[in-house]
Coordinates of C-alpha atoms in Angstrom, one line a residue:
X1 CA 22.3 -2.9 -27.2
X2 CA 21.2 -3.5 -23.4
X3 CA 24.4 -5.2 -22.3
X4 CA 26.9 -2.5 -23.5
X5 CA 24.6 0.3 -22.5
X6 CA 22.9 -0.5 -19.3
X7 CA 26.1 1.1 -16.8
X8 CA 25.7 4.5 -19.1
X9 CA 24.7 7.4 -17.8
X10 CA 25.4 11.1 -18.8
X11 CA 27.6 12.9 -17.5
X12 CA 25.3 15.4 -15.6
X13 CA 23.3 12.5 -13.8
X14 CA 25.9 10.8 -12.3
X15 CA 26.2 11.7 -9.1
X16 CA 27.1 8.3 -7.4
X17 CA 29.4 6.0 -9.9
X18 CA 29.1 2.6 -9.5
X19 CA 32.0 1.0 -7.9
X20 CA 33.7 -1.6 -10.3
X21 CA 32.5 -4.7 -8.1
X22 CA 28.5 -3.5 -8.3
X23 CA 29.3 -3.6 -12.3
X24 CA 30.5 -7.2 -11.8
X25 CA 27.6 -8.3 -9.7
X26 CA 25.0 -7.1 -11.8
X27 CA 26.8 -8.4 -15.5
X28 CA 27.1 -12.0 -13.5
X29 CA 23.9 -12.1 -12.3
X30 CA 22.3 -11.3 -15.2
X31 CA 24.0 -14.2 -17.3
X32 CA 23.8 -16.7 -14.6
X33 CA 19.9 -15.6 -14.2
X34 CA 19.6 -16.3 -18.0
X35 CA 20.9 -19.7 -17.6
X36 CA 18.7 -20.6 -14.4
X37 CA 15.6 -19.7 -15.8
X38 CA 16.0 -22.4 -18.1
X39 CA 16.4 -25.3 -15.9
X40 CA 13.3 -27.1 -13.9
X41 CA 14.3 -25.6 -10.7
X42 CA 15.0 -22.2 -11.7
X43 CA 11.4 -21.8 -13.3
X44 CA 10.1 -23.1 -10.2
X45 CA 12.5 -20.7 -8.1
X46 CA 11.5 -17.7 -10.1
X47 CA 7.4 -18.7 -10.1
X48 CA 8.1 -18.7 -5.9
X49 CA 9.6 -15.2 -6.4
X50 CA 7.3 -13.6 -8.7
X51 CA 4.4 -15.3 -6.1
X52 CA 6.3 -13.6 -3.0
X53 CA 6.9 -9.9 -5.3
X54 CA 2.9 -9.9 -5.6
X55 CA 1.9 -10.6 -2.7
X56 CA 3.9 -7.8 -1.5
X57 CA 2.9 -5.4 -4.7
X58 CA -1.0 -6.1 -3.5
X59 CA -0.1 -5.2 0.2
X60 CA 1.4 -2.2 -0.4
X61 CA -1.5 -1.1 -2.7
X62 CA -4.2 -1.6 -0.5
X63 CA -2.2 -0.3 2.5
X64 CA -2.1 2.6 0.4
X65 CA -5.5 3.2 -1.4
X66 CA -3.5 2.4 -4.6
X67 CA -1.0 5.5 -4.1
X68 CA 1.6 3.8 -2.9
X69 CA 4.7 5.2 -1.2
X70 CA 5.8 7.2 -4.3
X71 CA 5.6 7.5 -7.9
X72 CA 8.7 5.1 -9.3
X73 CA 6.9 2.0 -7.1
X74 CA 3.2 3.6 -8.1
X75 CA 4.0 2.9 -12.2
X76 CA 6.2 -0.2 -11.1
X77 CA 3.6 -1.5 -9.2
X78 CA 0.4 -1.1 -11.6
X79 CA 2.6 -2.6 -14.4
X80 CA 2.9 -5.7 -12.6
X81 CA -1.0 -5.8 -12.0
X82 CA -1.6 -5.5 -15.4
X83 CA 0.8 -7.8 -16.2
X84 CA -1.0 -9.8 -13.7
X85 CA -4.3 -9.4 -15.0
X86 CA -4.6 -6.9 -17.6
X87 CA -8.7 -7.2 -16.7
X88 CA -8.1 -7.5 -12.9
X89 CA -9.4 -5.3 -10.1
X90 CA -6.4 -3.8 -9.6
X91 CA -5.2 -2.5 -12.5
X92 CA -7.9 -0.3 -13.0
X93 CA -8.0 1.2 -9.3
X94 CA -4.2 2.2 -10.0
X95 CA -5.2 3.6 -13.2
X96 CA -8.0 6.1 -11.2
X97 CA -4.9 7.2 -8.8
X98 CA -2.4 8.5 -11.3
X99 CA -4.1 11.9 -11.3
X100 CA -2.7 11.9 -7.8
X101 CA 0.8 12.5 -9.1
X102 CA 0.0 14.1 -12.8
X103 CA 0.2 18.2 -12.6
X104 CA 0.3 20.2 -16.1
X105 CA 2.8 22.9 -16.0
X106 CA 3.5 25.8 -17.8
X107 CA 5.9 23.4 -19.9
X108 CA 3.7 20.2 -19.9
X109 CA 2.9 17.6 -18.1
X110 CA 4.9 16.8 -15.1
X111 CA 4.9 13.9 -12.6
X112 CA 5.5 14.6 -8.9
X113 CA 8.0 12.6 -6.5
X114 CA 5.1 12.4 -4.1
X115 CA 1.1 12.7 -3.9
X116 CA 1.7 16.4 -2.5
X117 CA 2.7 17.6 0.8
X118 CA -0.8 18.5 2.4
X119 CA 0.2 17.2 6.3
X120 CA 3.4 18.8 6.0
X121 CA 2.5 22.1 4.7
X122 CA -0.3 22.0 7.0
X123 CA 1.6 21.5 10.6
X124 CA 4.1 23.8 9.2
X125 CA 1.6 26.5 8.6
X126 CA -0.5 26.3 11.9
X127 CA 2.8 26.8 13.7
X128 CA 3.9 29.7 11.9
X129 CA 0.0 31.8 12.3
X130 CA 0.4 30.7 15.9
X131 CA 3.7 32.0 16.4
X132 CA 2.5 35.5 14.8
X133 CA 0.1 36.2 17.9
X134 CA -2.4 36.8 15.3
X135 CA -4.8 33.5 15.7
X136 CA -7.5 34.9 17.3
X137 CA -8.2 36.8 13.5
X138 CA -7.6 33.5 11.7
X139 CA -10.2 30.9 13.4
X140 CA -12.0 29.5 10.1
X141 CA -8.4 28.8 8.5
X142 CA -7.2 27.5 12.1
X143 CA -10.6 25.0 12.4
X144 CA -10.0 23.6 8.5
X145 CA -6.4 23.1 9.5
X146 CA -7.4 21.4 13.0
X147 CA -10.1 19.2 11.0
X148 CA -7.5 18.1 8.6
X149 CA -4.9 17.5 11.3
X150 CA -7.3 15.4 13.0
X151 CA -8.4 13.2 9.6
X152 CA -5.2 12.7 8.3
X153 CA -4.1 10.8 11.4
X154 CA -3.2 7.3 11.1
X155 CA -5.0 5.4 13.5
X156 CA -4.5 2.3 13.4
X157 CA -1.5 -0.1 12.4
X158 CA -1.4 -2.0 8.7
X159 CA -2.9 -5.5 9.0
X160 CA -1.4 -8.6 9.7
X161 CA 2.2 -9.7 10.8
X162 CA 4.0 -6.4 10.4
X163 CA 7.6 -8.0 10.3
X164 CA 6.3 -10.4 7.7
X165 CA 5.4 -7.2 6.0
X166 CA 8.5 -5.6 7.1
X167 CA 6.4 -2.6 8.0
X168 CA 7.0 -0.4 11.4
X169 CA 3.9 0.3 13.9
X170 CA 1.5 3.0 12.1
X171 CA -1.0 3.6 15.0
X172 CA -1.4 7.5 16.2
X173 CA 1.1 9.0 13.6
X174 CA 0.7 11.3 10.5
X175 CA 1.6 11.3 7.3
X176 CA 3.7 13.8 4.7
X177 CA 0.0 14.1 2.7
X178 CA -2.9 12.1 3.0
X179 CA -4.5 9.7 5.2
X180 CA -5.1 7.7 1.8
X181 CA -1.4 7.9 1.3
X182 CA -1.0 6.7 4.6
X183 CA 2.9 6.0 5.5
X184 CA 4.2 7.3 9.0
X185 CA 7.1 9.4 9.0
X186 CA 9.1 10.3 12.4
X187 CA 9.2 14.0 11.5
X188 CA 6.0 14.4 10.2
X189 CA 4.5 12.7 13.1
X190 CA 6.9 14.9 14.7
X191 CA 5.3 18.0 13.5
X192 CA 1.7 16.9 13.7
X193 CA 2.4 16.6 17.1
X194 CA 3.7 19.8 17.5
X195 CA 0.9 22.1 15.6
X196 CA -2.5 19.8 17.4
X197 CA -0.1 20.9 20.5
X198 CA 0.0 24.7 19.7
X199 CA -3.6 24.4 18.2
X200 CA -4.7 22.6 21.9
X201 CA -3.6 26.2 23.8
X202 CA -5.8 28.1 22.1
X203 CA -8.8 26.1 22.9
X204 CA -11.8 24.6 21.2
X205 CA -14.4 27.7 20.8
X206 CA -11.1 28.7 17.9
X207 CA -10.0 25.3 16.8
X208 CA -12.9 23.0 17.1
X209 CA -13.2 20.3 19.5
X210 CA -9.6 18.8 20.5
X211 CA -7.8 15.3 19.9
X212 CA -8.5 13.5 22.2
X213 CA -5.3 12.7 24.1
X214 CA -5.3 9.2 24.0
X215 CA -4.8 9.8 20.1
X216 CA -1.6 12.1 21.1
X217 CA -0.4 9.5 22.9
X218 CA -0.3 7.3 20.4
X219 CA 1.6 9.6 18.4
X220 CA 4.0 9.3 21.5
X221 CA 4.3 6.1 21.4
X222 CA 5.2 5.9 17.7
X223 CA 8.0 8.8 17.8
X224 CA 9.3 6.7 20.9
X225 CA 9.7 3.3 18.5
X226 CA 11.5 5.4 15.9
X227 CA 14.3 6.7 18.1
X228 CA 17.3 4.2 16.9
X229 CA 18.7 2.5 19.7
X230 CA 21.8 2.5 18.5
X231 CA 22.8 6.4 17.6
X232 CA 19.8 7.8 19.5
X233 CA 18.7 9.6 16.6
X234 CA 15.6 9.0 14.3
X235 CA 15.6 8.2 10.7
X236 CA 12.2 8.7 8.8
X237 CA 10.0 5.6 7.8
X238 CA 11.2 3.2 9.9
X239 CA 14.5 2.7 12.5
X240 CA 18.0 1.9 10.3
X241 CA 18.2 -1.5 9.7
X242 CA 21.6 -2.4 8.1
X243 CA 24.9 -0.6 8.1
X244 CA 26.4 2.3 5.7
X245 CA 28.8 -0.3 3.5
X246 CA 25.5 -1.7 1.6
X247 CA 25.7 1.7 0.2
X248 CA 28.3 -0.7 -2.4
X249 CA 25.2 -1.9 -4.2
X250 CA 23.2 1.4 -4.5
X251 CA 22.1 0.9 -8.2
X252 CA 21.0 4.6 -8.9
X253 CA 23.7 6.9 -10.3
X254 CA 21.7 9.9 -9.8
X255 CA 21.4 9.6 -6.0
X256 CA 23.5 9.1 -2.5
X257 CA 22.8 7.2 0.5
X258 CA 19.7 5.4 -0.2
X259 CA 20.1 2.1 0.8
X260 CA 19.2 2.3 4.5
X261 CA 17.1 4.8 6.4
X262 CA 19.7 7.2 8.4
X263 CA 18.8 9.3 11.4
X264 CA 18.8 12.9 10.4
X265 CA 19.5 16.0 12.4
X266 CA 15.8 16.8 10.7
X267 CA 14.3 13.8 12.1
X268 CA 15.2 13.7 15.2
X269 CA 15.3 17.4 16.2
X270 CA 11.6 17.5 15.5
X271 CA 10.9 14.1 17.3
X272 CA 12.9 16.0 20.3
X273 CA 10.9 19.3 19.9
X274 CA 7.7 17.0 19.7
X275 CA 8.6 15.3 22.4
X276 CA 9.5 17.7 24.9
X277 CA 5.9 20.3 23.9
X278 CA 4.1 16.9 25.0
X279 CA 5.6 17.0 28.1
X280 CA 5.1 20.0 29.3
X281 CA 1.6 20.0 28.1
X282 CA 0.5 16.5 29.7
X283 CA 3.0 16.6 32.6
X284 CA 1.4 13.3 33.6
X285 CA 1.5 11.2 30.8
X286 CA 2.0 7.6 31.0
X287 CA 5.0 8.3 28.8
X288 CA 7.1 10.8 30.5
X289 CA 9.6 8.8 31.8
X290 CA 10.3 7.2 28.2
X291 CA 10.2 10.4 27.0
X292 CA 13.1 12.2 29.1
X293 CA 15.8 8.5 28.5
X294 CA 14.8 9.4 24.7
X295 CA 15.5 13.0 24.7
X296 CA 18.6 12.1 26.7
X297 CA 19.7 9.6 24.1
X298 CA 18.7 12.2 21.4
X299 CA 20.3 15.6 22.4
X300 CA 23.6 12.9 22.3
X301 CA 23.2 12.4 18.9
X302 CA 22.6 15.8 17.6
X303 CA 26.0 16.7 19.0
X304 CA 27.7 13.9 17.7
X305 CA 27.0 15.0 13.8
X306 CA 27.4 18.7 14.5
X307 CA 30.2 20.1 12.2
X308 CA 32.9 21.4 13.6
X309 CA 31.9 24.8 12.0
X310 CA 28.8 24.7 14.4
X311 CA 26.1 23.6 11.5
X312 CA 24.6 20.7 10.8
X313 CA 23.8 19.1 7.3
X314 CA 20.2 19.3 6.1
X315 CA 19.7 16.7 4.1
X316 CA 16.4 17.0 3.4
X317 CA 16.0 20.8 1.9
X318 CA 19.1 23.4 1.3
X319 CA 21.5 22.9 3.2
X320 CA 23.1 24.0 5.9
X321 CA 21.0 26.7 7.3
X322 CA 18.3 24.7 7.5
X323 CA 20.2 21.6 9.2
X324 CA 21.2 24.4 11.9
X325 CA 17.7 25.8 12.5
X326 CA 16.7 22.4 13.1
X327 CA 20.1 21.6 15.1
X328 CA 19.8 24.8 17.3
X329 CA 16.0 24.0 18.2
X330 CA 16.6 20.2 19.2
X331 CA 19.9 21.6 21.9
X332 CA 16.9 24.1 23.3
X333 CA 14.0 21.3 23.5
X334 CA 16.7 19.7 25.5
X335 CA 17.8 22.2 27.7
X336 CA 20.7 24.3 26.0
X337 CA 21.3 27.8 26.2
X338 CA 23.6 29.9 24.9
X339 CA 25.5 30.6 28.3
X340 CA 26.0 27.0 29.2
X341 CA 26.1 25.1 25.8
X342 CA 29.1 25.8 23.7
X343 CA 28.1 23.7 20.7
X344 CA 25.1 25.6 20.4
X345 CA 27.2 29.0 20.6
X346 CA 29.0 27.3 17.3
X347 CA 25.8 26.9 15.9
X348 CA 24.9 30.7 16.1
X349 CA 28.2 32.2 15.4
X350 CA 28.1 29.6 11.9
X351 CA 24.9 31.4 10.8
X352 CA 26.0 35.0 12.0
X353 CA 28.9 34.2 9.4
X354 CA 26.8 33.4 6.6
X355 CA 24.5 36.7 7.2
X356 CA 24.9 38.7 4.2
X357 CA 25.4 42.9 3.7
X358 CA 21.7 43.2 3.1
X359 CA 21.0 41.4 6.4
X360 CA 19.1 38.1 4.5
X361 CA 21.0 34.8 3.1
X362 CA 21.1 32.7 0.8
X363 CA 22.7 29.3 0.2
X364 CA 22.5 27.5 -3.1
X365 CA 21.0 23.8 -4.0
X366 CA 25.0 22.9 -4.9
X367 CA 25.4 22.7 -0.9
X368 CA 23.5 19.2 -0.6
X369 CA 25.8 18.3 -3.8
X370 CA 29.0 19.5 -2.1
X371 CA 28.7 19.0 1.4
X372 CA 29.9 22.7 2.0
X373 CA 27.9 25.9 2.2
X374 CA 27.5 27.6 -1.0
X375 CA 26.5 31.0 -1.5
X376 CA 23.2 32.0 -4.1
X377 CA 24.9 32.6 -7.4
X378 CA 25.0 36.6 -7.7
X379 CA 25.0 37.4 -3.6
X380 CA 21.3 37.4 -3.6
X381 CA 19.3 36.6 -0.5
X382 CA 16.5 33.7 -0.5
X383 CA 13.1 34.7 1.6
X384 CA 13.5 30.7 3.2
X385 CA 16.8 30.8 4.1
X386 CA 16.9 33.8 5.7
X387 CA 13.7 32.4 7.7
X388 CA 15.4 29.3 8.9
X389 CA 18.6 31.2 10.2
X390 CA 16.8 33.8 11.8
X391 CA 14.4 31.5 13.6
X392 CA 17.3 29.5 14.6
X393 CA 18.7 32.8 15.9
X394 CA 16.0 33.8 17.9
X395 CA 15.1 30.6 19.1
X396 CA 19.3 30.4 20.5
X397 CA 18.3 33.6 22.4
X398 CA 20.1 36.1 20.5
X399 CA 18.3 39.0 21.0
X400 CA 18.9 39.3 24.6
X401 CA 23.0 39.6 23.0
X402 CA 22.4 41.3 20.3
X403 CA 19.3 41.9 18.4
X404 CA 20.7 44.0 15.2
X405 CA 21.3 40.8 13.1
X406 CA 17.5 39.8 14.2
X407 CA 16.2 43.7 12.8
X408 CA 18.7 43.4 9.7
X409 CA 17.0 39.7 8.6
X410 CA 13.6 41.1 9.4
X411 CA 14.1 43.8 7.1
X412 CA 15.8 41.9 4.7
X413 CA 12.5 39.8 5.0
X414 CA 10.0 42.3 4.5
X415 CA 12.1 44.2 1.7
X416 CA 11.4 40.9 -0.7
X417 CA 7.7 40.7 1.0
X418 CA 5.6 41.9 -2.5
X419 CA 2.6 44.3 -2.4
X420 CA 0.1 41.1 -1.6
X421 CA 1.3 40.0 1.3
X422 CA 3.2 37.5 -1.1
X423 CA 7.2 36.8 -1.1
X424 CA 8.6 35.5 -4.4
X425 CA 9.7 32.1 -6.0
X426 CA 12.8 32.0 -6.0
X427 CA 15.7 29.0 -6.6
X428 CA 14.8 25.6 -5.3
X429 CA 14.5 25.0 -1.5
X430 CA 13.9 21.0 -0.9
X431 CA 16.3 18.4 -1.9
X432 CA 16.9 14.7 -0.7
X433 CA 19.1 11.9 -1.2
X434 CA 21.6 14.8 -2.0
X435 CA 21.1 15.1 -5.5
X436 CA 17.5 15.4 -6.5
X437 CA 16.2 19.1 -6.0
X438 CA 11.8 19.2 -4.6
X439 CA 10.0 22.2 -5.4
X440 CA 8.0 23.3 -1.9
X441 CA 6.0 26.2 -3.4
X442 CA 4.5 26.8 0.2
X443 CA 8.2 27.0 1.9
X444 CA 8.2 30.9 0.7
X445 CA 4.9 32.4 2.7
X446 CA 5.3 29.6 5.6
X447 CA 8.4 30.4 6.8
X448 CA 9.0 33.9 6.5
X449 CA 5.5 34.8 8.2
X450 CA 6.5 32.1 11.1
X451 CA 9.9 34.2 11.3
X452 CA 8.3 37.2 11.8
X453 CA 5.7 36.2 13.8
X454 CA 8.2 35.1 16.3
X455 CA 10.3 38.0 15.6
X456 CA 7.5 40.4 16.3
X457 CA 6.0 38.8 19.8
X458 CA 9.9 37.3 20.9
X459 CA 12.0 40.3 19.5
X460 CA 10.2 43.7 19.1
X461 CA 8.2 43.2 22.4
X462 CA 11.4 42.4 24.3
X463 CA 12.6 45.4 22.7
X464 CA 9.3 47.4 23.6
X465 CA 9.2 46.7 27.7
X466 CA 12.6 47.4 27.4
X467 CA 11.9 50.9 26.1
X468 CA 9.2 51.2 28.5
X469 CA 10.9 50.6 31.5
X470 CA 14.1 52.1 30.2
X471 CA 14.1 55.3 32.7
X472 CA 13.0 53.7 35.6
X473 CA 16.1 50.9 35.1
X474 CA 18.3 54.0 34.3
X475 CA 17.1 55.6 37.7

């Protein structure tokens, strides 16, 4: 029975419960609907809507090499087609990209919530072998990744009338995967950015011949155009459209605040970081002055959501430590430091309180749920989370305090490292809409080298002059 069934959900799922009045909406509209289908003009009504929901279906499908933007719309979307024409074209190129999203596990056959993560692993990646000091040993992996960073860039915008469309500019930014895939992202263009940046210093005879910068610029220009006007901060497919109190009519039990795109400390510290490595790089860009309003405008709204703990909520993996990494780096793209910002000295005293006995830390996936830190059941430290909190650390300038909370998360770091060079899987790292948990099976070797990396060139050689020149300083 449809009608008594379709507001159940069990008890475990629910997450979000419908108010009473978004129960009322949907059991009115759906008897009223019956009724106007009936009738002349509601056949006709209903033949303009299905006309418009296609033409929109078939846009997004070419736009996306028949991937589309994720796997719900993916399935939705090829049903339509073959409901369409069960014999058409279309139907049988989304039947060649399901493979995209199918993966067989060791208990079956599991769908993904995206077509992978190849970009963002990727820029991720290059930044954390650059940060080791160690590139110059690591060219063949450091041209592939240059190659792919320079492929996967989108460069040029969808066609036609993008409002019509109701699709954001496109041109110069990067994906979360694949060029096929295709849909810009603030932080991912963010982070694209920020590795064909680091790749750029260590010039071609390494990396292969650069981007030219025209192309960066581009990306520029489309990390500008996401900045919302309004807060200053960035969402992440397109600039935030509505207002919170739609959030009335979110239909999915299971997950929160997903009826408008927000701006996320996530989002816009790595537009800010992005931003900020261009300028300094191209000092005479065309798009400096846009660039210093917009970090203006952005450094504003990273304070304005800092809790008044010092951390920030990360809403897109767990939790709080890394919102704070991401927190603390935006205030020092933008010109804190610890002596003259107090907000970020909040920030680093939050995640000097969350360091654990054995130096590492650990917070648990029920943080996102919460909205409140949450230690790892049993006190046991997680490889990522100790990475994010002591790159935030260092980046904050904490060694020139106090470096033993730096040597006690290193350790703690390469205690867990395992014979090959590998660090364990441990609980879930990625999350969004608050409530569904993403499996980033790169998060655990990325991270942890990039911490170290900058722990042994920012920390240890700080550590080593100083012991060097220690005697002649005493004298």
């Amino acid at each position: 029975d449809w009608i008594k069934s379709r507001n159940w959900c069990a008890e475990e799922d629910l997450y979000y419960p419908h108010p009473w009045i978004q129960d009322l909406i949907w059991s009115g509209l759906s008897k009223v609907q019956q009724v106007i289908v009936k009738t002349s003009p509601g056949t006709w009504l209903r033949g303009i809507a299905c006309k418009l929901a296609m033409e929109h279906i078939h846009y997004e499908d070419e736009n996306t090499r028949y991937i589309d933007i994720g796997p719900v719309n993916k399935v939705l979307n090829m049903l339509c087609c073959w409901f369409e024409n069960p014999e058409g074209v279309a139907h049988f190129k989304h039947l060649s990209r399901l493979h995209d999203y199918l993966w067989v596990a060791e208990d079956g056959m599991k769908m993904q919530g995206y077509n992978g993560s190849q970009l963002w692993d990727c820029a991720f990646a290059v930044q954390a072998i650059v940060a080791t000091g160690l590139a110059a040993e690591y060219g063949d992996c450091l041209r592939a990744a240059h190659r792919y960073l320079d492929q996967t860039q989108v460069q040029a915008d969808c066609p036609g009338e993008l409002m019509k469309w109701h699709r954001h500019i496109s041109k110069g930014a990067w994906p979360f995967s694949t060029r096929d895939h295709g849909w810009p992202i603030s932080d991912c263009s963010s982070e694209g950015l920020k590795a064909v940046i680091e790749l750029g210093k260590l010039g071609p005879a390494l990396t292969g011949p650069p981007i030219p910068v025209s192309r960066l610029e581009d990306c520029v220009n489309v990390i500008l155009s996401y900045q919302n006007v309004g807060t200053g901060g960035w969402a992440t497919y397109e600039n935030t459209r509505s207002y919170p109190w739609v959030e009335i009519v979110n239909p999915a039990e299971t997950f929160g605040d997903i009826m408008i795109d927000y701006s996320y400390v996530e989002c816009s510290s790595a537009s800010l970081q992005a931003l900020a490595n261009f300028r300094v790089q191209y000092p005479h860009s065309q798009y400096n002055d846009r660039i210093e309003k917009s970090l203006t405008a952005g450094r504003k709204f990273l304070l304005s959501i800092q809790r008044s703990d010092g951390s920030w909520y990360g809403s897109w993996a767990i939790c709080f430590t890394y919102g704070t990494w991401f927190g603390i780096k935006g205030l020092v793209a933008t010109g804190s430091t610890y002596e003259t910002c107090s907000c970020l000295r909040k920030a680093v005293r939050f995640l000097l309180s969350k360091q654990m006995a054995c130096g590492g830390w650990g917070e648990s996936y029920l943080s996102s749920q919460k909205k409140k830190y949450i230690q790892l059941e049993g006190n046991e430290p997680h490889v990522v989370n100790t990475a994010w909190a002591l790159l935030g650390l260092i980046s904050s300038g904490q060694a020139t305090r106090d470096a033993s909370p730096l040597h006690r998360a290193a350790r703690s770091l390469m205690r867990m490292q395992q014979s090959d060079g590998d660090w364990p899987q441990q609980s879930i790292m990625g999350v969004f809409n608050k409530n569904c948990m993403i499996t980033y099976a790169n998060y655990r070797n990325i991270f942890p080298l990039w911490a170290l990396g900058d722990y042994a060139t920012s920390v240890l050689s700080m550590k080593h002059e100083d012991d060097k020149h220690g005697p002649e300083r005493n004298h």
